[in-house]
């Protein structure tokens, strides 16, 4: 791997925090609140406890053993046909992640700050910027993340501190009135977003240094806090019943921010936060699809970008015109994607162990996969 194509550990983490942060800070919150109610803030903590074992074994074990791009190891170990057992679910999840982020961003933008703008215009702008970043490569996505994330964190800390007078922590009591069952259901949902840490494996060959175990565990804890923070904020500011009814509880917290008597309506900072996460999530998902398919030549990359642009723009227009049934499907989407990534991560662990021990099948010409 040429040095010009590599990034450091910190930019790699910034990409993941912005991408996964959009899910566990925004998209999955309403589902967890509806499932676990008042005790939903406990669910990410349980997910973190369960996630320690998963980080220590499949994720860290895979990254520690691999000395090459993961898909090269998969083809060498399982053969080209066998590697598609792992490739196909990852391909589906990555495309679904990009499309889900696109339509949720369009729906939120339409319902909050640009109600008169046609849906296809949102799709054209967001896809255009994301695909441009994909065409420029992973370093561009990484450097954009390094610029965007510090302000996202700064605005998040600001809204948390500014809303302290509106918080009533008595809303958190009594604890576990409905027992542990709803909390466990919420923990499984929270774990579905944490499983996306596995995406690091897919671009670990672009990272100059290997991750230490403690760094991966620290990353998981940071993502857990990104879920628990807005859950606590929504419950303590709006109450568990009202918070469970909200479509965008994290955004609603911005509506309460006020500085003194004359400065309010600072929720435009939330626009920056959401669009930053959405841009990076769509870009990294489509970039990894490009790598998975072995698209390397400039003309093939251009054809790939235009094909996605032409396919996703009208599809986004169609889906965002029917958001109510789409939101009902989201209840099943997150568990399904989380389960697929969990199974793939276990398969990857096995592939990495076999690749390291030298057990492999002929790939039928590894250079033939280039497009």
mmCIF file of C-alpha atoms in Angstrom:
data_model
loop_
_atom_site.group_PDB
_atom_site.id
_atom_site.type_symbol
_atom_site.label_atom_id
_atom_site.label_comp_id
_atom_site.label_asym_id
_atom_site.label_seq_id
_atom_site.Cartn_x
_atom_site.Cartn_y
_atom_site.Cartn_z
ATOM 1 C CA UNK A 1 0.000 0.000 0.000
ATOM 2 C CA UNK A 2 1.520 3.306 -1.106
ATOM 3 C CA UNK A 3 2.056 5.921 1.599
ATOM 4 C CA UNK A 4 0.090 8.466 -0.455
ATOM 5 C CA UNK A 5 -3.012 6.319 -0.055
ATOM 6 C CA UNK A 6 -2.691 5.875 3.704
ATOM 7 C CA UNK A 7 -4.121 7.757 6.677
ATOM 8 C CA UNK A 8 -3.304 7.863 10.375
ATOM 9 C CA UNK A 9 -5.263 6.251 13.180
ATOM 10 C CA UNK A 10 -6.844 9.529 14.293
ATOM 11 C CA UNK A 11 -8.390 10.412 10.891
ATOM 12 C CA UNK A 12 -9.605 6.799 10.633
ATOM 13 C CA UNK A 13 -11.343 7.170 13.995
ATOM 14 C CA UNK A 14 -12.810 10.551 13.010
ATOM 15 C CA UNK A 15 -14.422 8.935 9.965
ATOM 16 C CA UNK A 16 -15.980 6.231 12.109
ATOM 17 C CA UNK A 17 -17.179 8.597 14.852
ATOM 18 C CA UNK A 18 -18.943 10.852 12.341
ATOM 19 C CA UNK A 19 -20.444 7.902 10.464
ATOM 20 C CA UNK A 20 -21.591 5.791 13.415
ATOM 21 C CA UNK A 21 -22.331 8.894 15.489
ATOM 22 C CA UNK A 22 -25.114 9.864 13.088
ATOM 23 C CA UNK A 23 -26.824 6.552 13.854
ATOM 24 C CA UNK A 24 -26.396 6.276 17.603
ATOM 25 C CA UNK A 25 -26.785 10.004 18.271
ATOM 26 C CA UNK A 26 -29.764 10.610 15.983
ATOM 27 C CA UNK A 27 -31.294 7.860 13.849
ATOM 28 C CA UNK A 28 -31.674 5.018 16.338
ATOM 29 C CA UNK A 29 -32.674 7.127 19.380
ATOM 30 C CA UNK A 30 -36.455 7.198 18.691
ATOM 31 C CA UNK A 31 -36.552 3.400 18.395
ATOM 32 C CA UNK A 32 -34.643 2.869 21.668
ATOM 33 C CA UNK A 33 -36.897 5.375 23.460
ATOM 34 C CA UNK A 34 -40.033 3.623 22.231
ATOM 35 C CA UNK A 35 -38.706 0.216 23.268
ATOM 36 C CA UNK A 36 -37.087 0.970 26.643
ATOM 37 C CA UNK A 37 -38.855 4.187 27.703
ATOM 38 C CA UNK A 38 -37.634 5.770 30.926
ATOM 39 C CA UNK A 39 -34.787 3.263 31.311
ATOM 40 C CA UNK A 40 -33.504 3.594 27.747
ATOM 41 C CA UNK A 41 -30.349 5.380 28.952
ATOM 42 C CA UNK A 42 -29.262 2.110 30.642
ATOM 43 C CA UNK A 43 -29.401 0.190 27.365
ATOM 44 C CA UNK A 44 -26.136 1.611 25.886
ATOM 45 C CA UNK A 45 -24.301 0.663 29.089
ATOM 46 C CA UNK A 46 -25.423 -2.949 28.745
ATOM 47 C CA UNK A 47 -24.474 -2.889 25.065
ATOM 48 C CA UNK A 48 -21.005 -1.678 26.070
ATOM 49 C CA UNK A 49 -20.549 -4.580 28.490
ATOM 50 C CA UNK A 50 -21.513 -7.062 25.777
ATOM 51 C CA UNK A 51 -19.386 -5.204 23.231
ATOM 52 C CA UNK A 52 -16.157 -5.675 25.186
ATOM 53 C CA UNK A 53 -16.065 -9.379 24.321
ATOM 54 C CA UNK A 54 -16.854 -8.658 20.663
ATOM 55 C CA UNK A 55 -14.130 -5.990 20.410
ATOM 56 C CA UNK A 56 -11.533 -8.222 22.077
ATOM 57 C CA UNK A 57 -12.148 -11.221 19.823
ATOM 58 C CA UNK A 58 -13.539 -10.702 16.287
ATOM 59 C CA UNK A 59 -12.580 -7.052 15.724
ATOM 60 C CA UNK A 60 -9.172 -6.827 17.394
ATOM 61 C CA UNK A 61 -8.357 -10.428 16.483
ATOM 62 C CA UNK A 62 -9.055 -9.769 12.809
ATOM 63 C CA UNK A 63 -7.145 -6.479 12.650
ATOM 64 C CA UNK A 64 -4.167 -7.929 14.529
ATOM 65 C CA UNK A 65 -3.783 -10.903 12.184
ATOM 66 C CA UNK A 66 -4.327 -9.185 8.842
ATOM 67 C CA UNK A 67 -1.281 -7.940 6.925
ATOM 68 C CA UNK A 68 -3.176 -7.206 3.689
ATOM 69 C CA UNK A 69 -6.526 -5.822 2.520
ATOM 70 C CA UNK A 70 -9.307 -7.909 4.021
ATOM 71 C CA UNK A 71 -10.920 -8.798 0.695
ATOM 72 C CA UNK A 72 -7.578 -10.030 -0.652
ATOM 73 C CA UNK A 73 -7.261 -12.306 2.378
ATOM 74 C CA UNK A 74 -10.855 -13.501 1.914
ATOM 75 C CA UNK A 75 -10.281 -14.369 -1.762
ATOM 76 C CA UNK A 76 -6.984 -16.089 -1.007
ATOM 77 C CA UNK A 77 -8.535 -18.111 1.826
ATOM 78 C CA UNK A 78 -12.030 -18.884 0.515
ATOM 79 C CA UNK A 79 -11.576 -18.446 -3.220
ATOM 80 C CA UNK A 80 -13.342 -15.817 -5.317
ATOM 81 C CA UNK A 81 -16.736 -17.525 -5.204
ATOM 82 C CA UNK A 82 -16.472 -18.335 -1.490
ATOM 83 C CA UNK A 83 -15.468 -14.779 -0.581
ATOM 84 C CA UNK A 84 -18.882 -13.575 -1.769
ATOM 85 C CA UNK A 85 -20.398 -15.283 1.266
ATOM 86 C CA UNK A 86 -18.846 -12.382 3.202
ATOM 87 C CA UNK A 87 -18.917 -9.775 0.447
ATOM 88 C CA UNK A 88 -22.615 -9.897 -0.347
ATOM 89 C CA UNK A 89 -23.986 -9.063 3.136
ATOM 90 C CA UNK A 90 -21.386 -6.303 3.547
ATOM 91 C CA UNK A 91 -22.330 -4.882 0.145
ATOM 92 C CA UNK A 92 -26.019 -4.866 1.106
ATOM 93 C CA UNK A 93 -25.348 -3.235 4.489
ATOM 94 C CA UNK A 94 -23.077 -0.521 3.056
ATOM 95 C CA UNK A 95 -25.543 0.425 0.314
ATOM 96 C CA UNK A 96 -28.418 0.355 2.803
ATOM 97 C CA UNK A 97 -26.453 2.553 5.244
ATOM 98 C CA UNK A 98 -25.788 5.141 2.545
ATOM 99 C CA UNK A 99 -29.382 5.141 1.292
ATOM 100 C CA UNK A 100 -30.897 5.208 4.784
ATOM 101 C CA UNK A 101 -28.736 8.191 5.722
ATOM 102 C CA UNK A 102 -29.714 9.945 2.496
ATOM 103 C CA UNK A 103 -33.476 9.580 2.890
ATOM 104 C CA UNK A 104 -33.458 10.380 6.619
ATOM 105 C CA UNK A 105 -31.443 13.541 5.959
ATOM 106 C CA UNK A 106 -33.837 14.573 3.187
ATOM 107 C CA UNK A 107 -36.883 13.920 5.381
ATOM 108 C CA UNK A 108 -35.426 15.838 8.336
ATOM 109 C CA UNK A 109 -34.306 18.773 6.177
ATOM 110 C CA UNK A 110 -37.710 18.953 4.527
ATOM 111 C CA UNK A 111 -39.581 18.943 7.829
ATOM 112 C CA UNK A 112 -37.354 21.437 9.658
ATOM 113 C CA UNK A 113 -35.564 24.181 7.755
ATOM 114 C CA UNK A 114 -36.289 23.851 3.993
ATOM 115 C CA UNK A 115 -39.950 22.802 3.688
ATOM 116 C CA UNK A 116 -40.448 24.238 0.181
ATOM 117 C CA UNK A 117 -37.379 22.603 -1.405
ATOM 118 C CA UNK A 118 -38.084 19.570 -3.631
ATOM 119 C CA UNK A 119 -36.776 16.284 -2.313
ATOM 120 C CA UNK A 120 -34.748 15.551 -5.431
ATOM 121 C CA UNK A 121 -32.757 18.761 -4.918
ATOM 122 C CA UNK A 122 -31.627 17.521 -1.507
ATOM 123 C CA UNK A 123 -30.631 14.213 -3.072
ATOM 124 C CA UNK A 124 -28.708 15.868 -5.911
ATOM 125 C CA UNK A 125 -26.742 18.140 -3.562
ATOM 126 C CA UNK A 126 -25.933 15.556 -0.886
ATOM 127 C CA UNK A 127 -25.117 12.764 -3.315
ATOM 128 C CA UNK A 128 -23.099 15.127 -5.501
ATOM 129 C CA UNK A 129 -20.834 16.191 -2.622
ATOM 130 C CA UNK A 130 -20.537 12.642 -1.250
ATOM 131 C CA UNK A 131 -19.676 11.083 -4.607
ATOM 132 C CA UNK A 132 -17.151 13.842 -5.275
ATOM 133 C CA UNK A 133 -15.434 12.901 -2.001
ATOM 134 C CA UNK A 134 -15.532 9.227 -3.046
ATOM 135 C CA UNK A 135 -13.900 10.081 -6.371
ATOM 136 C CA UNK A 136 -11.057 11.866 -4.573
ATOM 137 C CA UNK A 137 -10.350 8.901 -2.311
ATOM 138 C CA UNK A 138 -10.198 7.945 1.348
ATOM 139 C CA UNK A 139 -7.710 10.669 2.291
ATOM 140 C CA UNK A 140 -10.173 13.340 1.211
ATOM 141 C CA UNK A 141 -12.931 11.751 3.318
ATOM 142 C CA UNK A 142 -10.511 11.488 6.253
ATOM 143 C CA UNK A 143 -9.303 15.095 6.034
ATOM 144 C CA UNK A 144 -12.881 16.354 5.699
ATOM 145 C CA UNK A 145 -13.733 14.379 8.864
ATOM 146 C CA UNK A 146 -10.803 15.990 10.702
ATOM 147 C CA UNK A 147 -12.178 19.443 9.844
ATOM 148 C CA UNK A 148 -15.833 18.663 10.566
ATOM 149 C CA UNK A 149 -15.706 16.555 13.735
ATOM 150 C CA UNK A 150 -14.132 19.061 16.184
ATOM 151 C CA UNK A 151 -16.965 21.520 15.550
ATOM 152 C CA UNK A 152 -19.554 18.744 15.804
ATOM 153 C CA UNK A 153 -18.171 17.844 19.247
ATOM 154 C CA UNK A 154 -17.952 21.501 20.276
ATOM 155 C CA UNK A 155 -21.589 22.164 19.357
ATOM 156 C CA UNK A 156 -22.651 18.960 21.115
ATOM 157 C CA UNK A 157 -20.963 20.023 24.349
ATOM 158 C CA UNK A 158 -22.521 23.463 23.957
ATOM 159 C CA UNK A 159 -26.100 22.188 23.655
ATOM 160 C CA UNK A 160 -25.555 19.818 26.579
ATOM 161 C CA UNK A 161 -24.329 22.637 28.842
ATOM 162 C CA UNK A 162 -26.812 25.238 27.635
ATOM 163 C CA UNK A 163 -29.777 22.972 28.405
ATOM 164 C CA UNK A 164 -28.754 22.161 31.975
ATOM 165 C CA UNK A 165 -31.415 24.545 33.437
ATOM 166 C CA UNK A 166 -34.116 22.641 31.504
ATOM 167 C CA UNK A 167 -33.140 19.204 32.817
ATOM 168 C CA UNK A 168 -34.994 17.442 35.603
ATOM 169 C CA UNK A 169 -33.252 14.219 36.588
ATOM 170 C CA UNK A 170 -36.271 13.143 38.622
ATOM 171 C CA UNK A 171 -37.704 11.967 35.289
ATOM 172 C CA UNK A 172 -35.211 9.085 35.438
ATOM 173 C CA UNK A 173 -36.921 7.631 38.511
ATOM 174 C CA UNK A 174 -38.221 5.095 39.363
ATOM 175 C CA UNK A 175 -35.688 2.759 37.811
ATOM 176 C CA UNK A 176 -36.581 -0.493 36.051
ATOM 177 C CA UNK A 177 -40.320 -0.296 36.727
ATOM 178 C CA UNK A 178 -40.973 -2.522 33.690
ATOM 179 C CA UNK A 179 -38.143 -4.891 34.579
ATOM 180 C CA UNK A 180 -35.034 -5.676 32.553
ATOM 181 C CA UNK A 181 -36.762 -6.951 29.410
ATOM 182 C CA UNK A 182 -37.291 -3.533 27.729
ATOM 183 C CA UNK A 183 -33.755 -2.503 28.703
ATOM 184 C CA UNK A 184 -32.320 -5.637 27.086
ATOM 185 C CA UNK A 185 -34.291 -4.941 23.922
ATOM 186 C CA UNK A 186 -32.897 -1.410 23.910
ATOM 187 C CA UNK A 187 -29.385 -2.776 24.511
ATOM 188 C CA UNK A 188 -29.672 -4.988 21.447
ATOM 189 C CA UNK A 189 -30.701 -1.962 19.377
ATOM 190 C CA UNK A 190 -27.820 0.103 20.778
ATOM 191 C CA UNK A 191 -25.491 -2.787 19.979
ATOM 192 C CA UNK A 192 -26.638 -2.701 16.350
ATOM 193 C CA UNK A 193 -24.935 0.665 15.929
ATOM 194 C CA UNK A 194 -21.825 -0.345 17.910
ATOM 195 C CA UNK A 195 -21.334 -3.318 15.577
ATOM 196 C CA UNK A 196 -20.474 -0.807 12.844
ATOM 197 C CA UNK A 197 -17.046 -0.462 14.457
ATOM 198 C CA UNK A 198 -16.336 -3.488 12.255
ATOM 199 C CA UNK A 199 -16.152 -1.089 9.284
ATOM 200 C CA UNK A 200 -12.634 -0.250 10.506
ATOM 201 C CA UNK A 201 -11.607 -3.729 9.367
ATOM 202 C CA UNK A 202 -12.649 -2.908 5.813
ATOM 203 C CA UNK A 203 -10.214 -0.003 5.497
ATOM 204 C CA UNK A 204 -7.577 -1.034 8.051
ATOM 205 C CA UNK A 205 -5.093 -1.625 5.205
ATOM 206 C CA UNK A 206 -5.166 2.147 4.546
ATOM 207 C CA UNK A 207 -4.184 2.940 8.159
ATOM 208 C CA UNK A 208 -0.474 3.369 8.822
ATOM 209 C CA UNK A 209 -0.408 1.992 12.368
ATOM 210 C CA UNK A 210 -2.212 -0.945 13.916
ATOM 211 C CA UNK A 211 -4.810 -0.247 16.590
ATOM 212 C CA UNK A 212 -4.093 -1.350 20.134
ATOM 213 C CA UNK A 213 -6.868 -3.132 22.017
ATOM 214 C CA UNK A 214 -7.290 -0.298 24.506
ATOM 215 C CA UNK A 215 -7.783 2.165 21.643
ATOM 216 C CA UNK A 216 -10.626 0.105 20.181
ATOM 217 C CA UNK A 217 -12.228 -0.215 23.617
ATOM 218 C CA UNK A 218 -11.919 3.535 24.152
ATOM 219 C CA UNK A 219 -13.555 4.118 20.770
ATOM 220 C CA UNK A 220 -16.454 1.871 21.759
ATOM 221 C CA UNK A 221 -16.920 3.756 25.042
ATOM 222 C CA UNK A 222 -16.973 7.078 23.151
ATOM 223 C CA UNK A 223 -19.689 5.768 20.818
ATOM 224 C CA UNK A 224 -21.683 4.480 23.800
ATOM 225 C CA UNK A 225 -21.561 7.948 25.357
ATOM 226 C CA UNK A 226 -22.795 9.401 22.059
ATOM 227 C CA UNK A 227 -25.881 7.241 22.465
ATOM 228 C CA UNK A 228 -26.407 7.665 26.198
ATOM 229 C CA UNK A 229 -25.975 11.468 26.210
ATOM 230 C CA UNK A 230 -28.933 12.406 23.990
ATOM 231 C CA UNK A 231 -31.082 9.691 25.601
ATOM 232 C CA UNK A 232 -30.481 11.223 29.033
ATOM 233 C CA UNK A 233 -31.040 14.692 27.600
ATOM 234 C CA UNK A 234 -34.335 13.791 25.942
ATOM 235 C CA UNK A 235 -35.741 12.046 29.027
ATOM 236 C CA UNK A 236 -34.682 14.735 31.517
ATOM 237 C CA UNK A 237 -35.856 17.626 29.342
ATOM 238 C CA UNK A 238 -39.110 16.307 27.883
ATOM 239 C CA UNK A 239 -40.019 13.375 30.110
ATOM 240 C CA UNK A 240 -40.016 9.728 28.997
ATOM 241 C CA UNK A 241 -43.527 9.754 27.511
ATOM 242 C CA UNK A 242 -43.013 12.857 25.380
ATOM 243 C CA UNK A 243 -39.474 11.894 24.364
ATOM 244 C CA UNK A 244 -40.718 8.531 23.067
ATOM 245 C CA UNK A 245 -43.136 10.335 20.719
ATOM 246 C CA UNK A 246 -40.458 12.500 19.089
ATOM 247 C CA UNK A 247 -39.038 11.702 15.665
ATOM 248 C CA UNK A 248 -35.830 13.691 16.252
ATOM 249 C CA UNK A 249 -35.259 13.940 20.035
ATOM 250 C CA UNK A 250 -31.640 15.102 19.654
ATOM 251 C CA UNK A 251 -32.665 17.949 17.338
ATOM 252 C CA UNK A 252 -35.567 18.929 19.622
ATOM 253 C CA UNK A 253 -33.047 19.630 22.380
ATOM 254 C CA UNK A 254 -31.563 22.411 20.239
ATOM 255 C CA UNK A 255 -34.948 24.137 20.179
ATOM 256 C CA UNK A 256 -34.643 24.804 23.912
ATOM 257 C CA UNK A 257 -31.236 26.492 23.753
ATOM 258 C CA UNK A 258 -31.275 30.144 24.776
ATOM 259 C CA UNK A 259 -28.457 32.536 25.692
ATOM 260 C CA UNK A 260 -29.717 35.333 27.891
ATOM 261 C CA UNK A 261 -32.962 37.030 26.932
ATOM 262 C CA UNK A 262 -32.322 37.840 23.302
ATOM 263 C CA UNK A 263 -30.337 34.983 21.726
ATOM 264 C CA UNK A 264 -32.232 31.818 20.808
ATOM 265 C CA UNK A 265 -33.081 29.674 17.760
ATOM 266 C CA UNK A 266 -29.551 28.255 17.630
ATOM 267 C CA UNK A 267 -30.752 25.005 16.105
ATOM 268 C CA UNK A 268 -28.986 25.881 12.842
ATOM 269 C CA UNK A 269 -25.894 24.382 14.535
ATOM 270 C CA UNK A 270 -27.764 21.063 14.441
ATOM 271 C CA UNK A 271 -27.917 21.393 10.647
ATOM 272 C CA UNK A 272 -24.119 21.467 10.573
ATOM 273 C CA UNK A 273 -23.908 18.437 12.872
ATOM 274 C CA UNK A 274 -26.386 16.341 10.922
ATOM 275 C CA UNK A 275 -25.051 17.188 7.456
ATOM 276 C CA UNK A 276 -21.467 16.505 8.573
ATOM 277 C CA UNK A 277 -22.362 13.030 9.802
ATOM 278 C CA UNK A 278 -24.551 12.280 6.795
ATOM 279 C CA UNK A 279 -21.917 13.398 4.282
ATOM 280 C CA UNK A 280 -19.163 11.262 5.805
ATOM 281 C CA UNK A 281 -21.447 8.252 6.342
ATOM 282 C CA UNK A 282 -22.643 8.231 2.739
ATOM 283 C CA UNK A 283 -19.144 8.873 1.382
ATOM 284 C CA UNK A 284 -17.348 6.158 3.383
ATOM 285 C CA UNK A 285 -20.104 3.609 2.654
ATOM 286 C CA UNK A 286 -19.983 4.207 -1.110
ATOM 287 C CA UNK A 287 -16.170 4.297 -1.097
ATOM 288 C CA UNK A 288 -16.023 0.887 0.596
ATOM 289 C CA UNK A 289 -18.535 -0.495 -1.924
ATOM 290 C CA UNK A 290 -16.217 0.729 -4.673
ATOM 291 C CA UNK A 291 -13.284 -1.092 -3.073
ATOM 292 C CA UNK A 292 -15.323 -4.226 -2.449
ATOM 293 C CA UNK A 293 -16.260 -4.401 -6.135
ATOM 294 C CA UNK A 294 -12.627 -3.924 -7.139
ATOM 295 C CA UNK A 295 -13.238 -0.699 -9.077
ATOM 296 C CA UNK A 296 -9.843 0.956 -9.540
ATOM 297 C CA UNK A 297 -9.563 2.433 -13.019
ATOM 298 C CA UNK A 298 -10.540 6.121 -13.430
ATOM 299 C CA UNK A 299 -13.163 5.453 -16.109
ATOM 300 C CA UNK A 300 -14.720 2.665 -14.062
ATOM 301 C CA UNK A 301 -14.821 4.938 -10.998
ATOM 302 C CA UNK A 302 -16.536 7.672 -13.008
ATOM 303 C CA UNK A 303 -19.085 5.185 -14.366
ATOM 304 C CA UNK A 304 -19.689 3.888 -10.831
ATOM 305 C CA UNK A 305 -20.333 7.410 -9.505
ATOM 306 C CA UNK A 306 -22.703 8.395 -12.302
ATOM 307 C CA UNK A 307 -24.570 5.082 -12.039
ATOM 308 C CA UNK A 308 -25.147 5.567 -8.308
ATOM 309 C CA UNK A 309 -26.160 9.182 -8.843
ATOM 310 C CA UNK A 310 -28.664 8.219 -11.541
ATOM 311 C CA UNK A 311 -30.098 5.324 -9.495
ATOM 312 C CA UNK A 312 -30.266 6.797 -5.995
ATOM 313 C CA UNK A 313 -31.666 10.245 -6.855
ATOM 314 C CA UNK A 314 -35.055 9.076 -8.243
ATOM 315 C CA UNK A 315 -35.185 6.258 -5.662
ATOM 316 C CA UNK A 316 -34.696 8.777 -2.848
ATOM 317 C CA UNK A 317 -37.465 10.939 -4.317
ATOM 318 C CA UNK A 318 -39.798 7.929 -4.382
ATOM 319 C CA UNK A 319 -39.039 6.742 -0.851
ATOM 320 C CA UNK A 320 -39.167 10.181 0.797
ATOM 321 C CA UNK A 321 -42.645 10.632 -0.644
ATOM 322 C CA UNK A 322 -43.697 7.604 1.461
ATOM 323 C CA UNK A 323 -41.786 8.137 4.706
ATOM 324 C CA UNK A 324 -44.402 6.682 7.079
ATOM 325 C CA UNK A 325 -44.057 3.067 5.851
ATOM 326 C CA UNK A 326 -40.305 3.638 5.489
ATOM 327 C CA UNK A 327 -40.003 4.595 9.171
ATOM 328 C CA UNK A 328 -41.915 1.470 10.128
ATOM 329 C CA UNK A 329 -39.320 -0.572 8.248
ATOM 330 C CA UNK A 330 -36.518 1.101 10.217
ATOM 331 C CA UNK A 331 -37.601 -0.900 13.286
ATOM 332 C CA UNK A 332 -36.454 -4.021 11.418
ATOM 333 C CA UNK A 333 -33.606 -2.460 9.439
ATOM 334 C CA UNK A 334 -31.247 -1.752 12.344
ATOM 335 C CA UNK A 335 -31.493 -5.248 13.930
ATOM 336 C CA UNK A 336 -31.093 -6.873 10.502
ATOM 337 C CA UNK A 337 -28.005 -4.818 9.576
ATOM 338 C CA UNK A 338 -26.506 -5.319 13.030
ATOM 339 C CA UNK A 339 -26.991 -9.088 12.850
ATOM 340 C CA UNK A 340 -25.461 -9.254 9.367
ATOM 341 C CA UNK A 341 -22.363 -7.302 10.458
ATOM 342 C CA UNK A 342 -22.040 -9.446 13.589
ATOM 343 C CA UNK A 343 -22.070 -12.642 11.525
ATOM 344 C CA UNK A 344 -19.665 -11.180 8.969
ATOM 345 C CA UNK A 345 -17.282 -10.089 11.733
ATOM 346 C CA UNK A 346 -17.219 -13.650 13.086
ATOM 347 C CA UNK A 347 -16.562 -14.938 9.568
ATOM 348 C CA UNK A 348 -13.804 -12.367 9.143
ATOM 349 C CA UNK A 349 -12.179 -13.538 12.348
ATOM 350 C CA UNK A 350 -12.058 -17.063 10.948
ATOM 351 C CA UNK A 351 -10.715 -15.834 7.588
ATOM 352 C CA UNK A 352 -7.969 -13.832 9.311
ATOM 353 C CA UNK A 353 -6.966 -16.865 11.377
ATOM 354 C CA UNK A 354 -6.835 -19.101 8.286
ATOM 355 C CA UNK A 355 -4.963 -16.477 6.240
ATOM 356 C CA UNK A 356 -2.365 -16.080 8.990
ATOM 357 C CA UNK A 357 -1.887 -19.837 9.346
ATOM 358 C CA UNK A 358 -1.408 -20.236 5.583
ATOM 359 C CA UNK A 359 -4.591 -22.188 4.772
ATOM 360 C CA UNK A 360 -5.885 -20.774 1.513
ATOM 361 C CA UNK A 361 -7.575 -21.693 -1.742
ATOM 362 C CA UNK A 362 -6.484 -20.549 -5.183
ATOM 363 C CA UNK A 363 -8.195 -17.269 -5.932
ATOM 364 C CA UNK A 364 -8.317 -18.010 -9.616
ATOM 365 C CA UNK A 365 -6.085 -15.072 -10.493
ATOM 366 C CA UNK A 366 -6.225 -12.235 -8.002
ATOM 367 C CA UNK A 367 -5.597 -9.593 -10.654
ATOM 368 C CA UNK A 368 -8.733 -10.511 -12.490
ATOM 369 C CA UNK A 369 -10.883 -8.758 -9.891
ATOM 370 C CA UNK A 370 -9.827 -5.294 -11.057
ATOM 371 C CA UNK A 371 -12.306 -3.263 -13.050
#
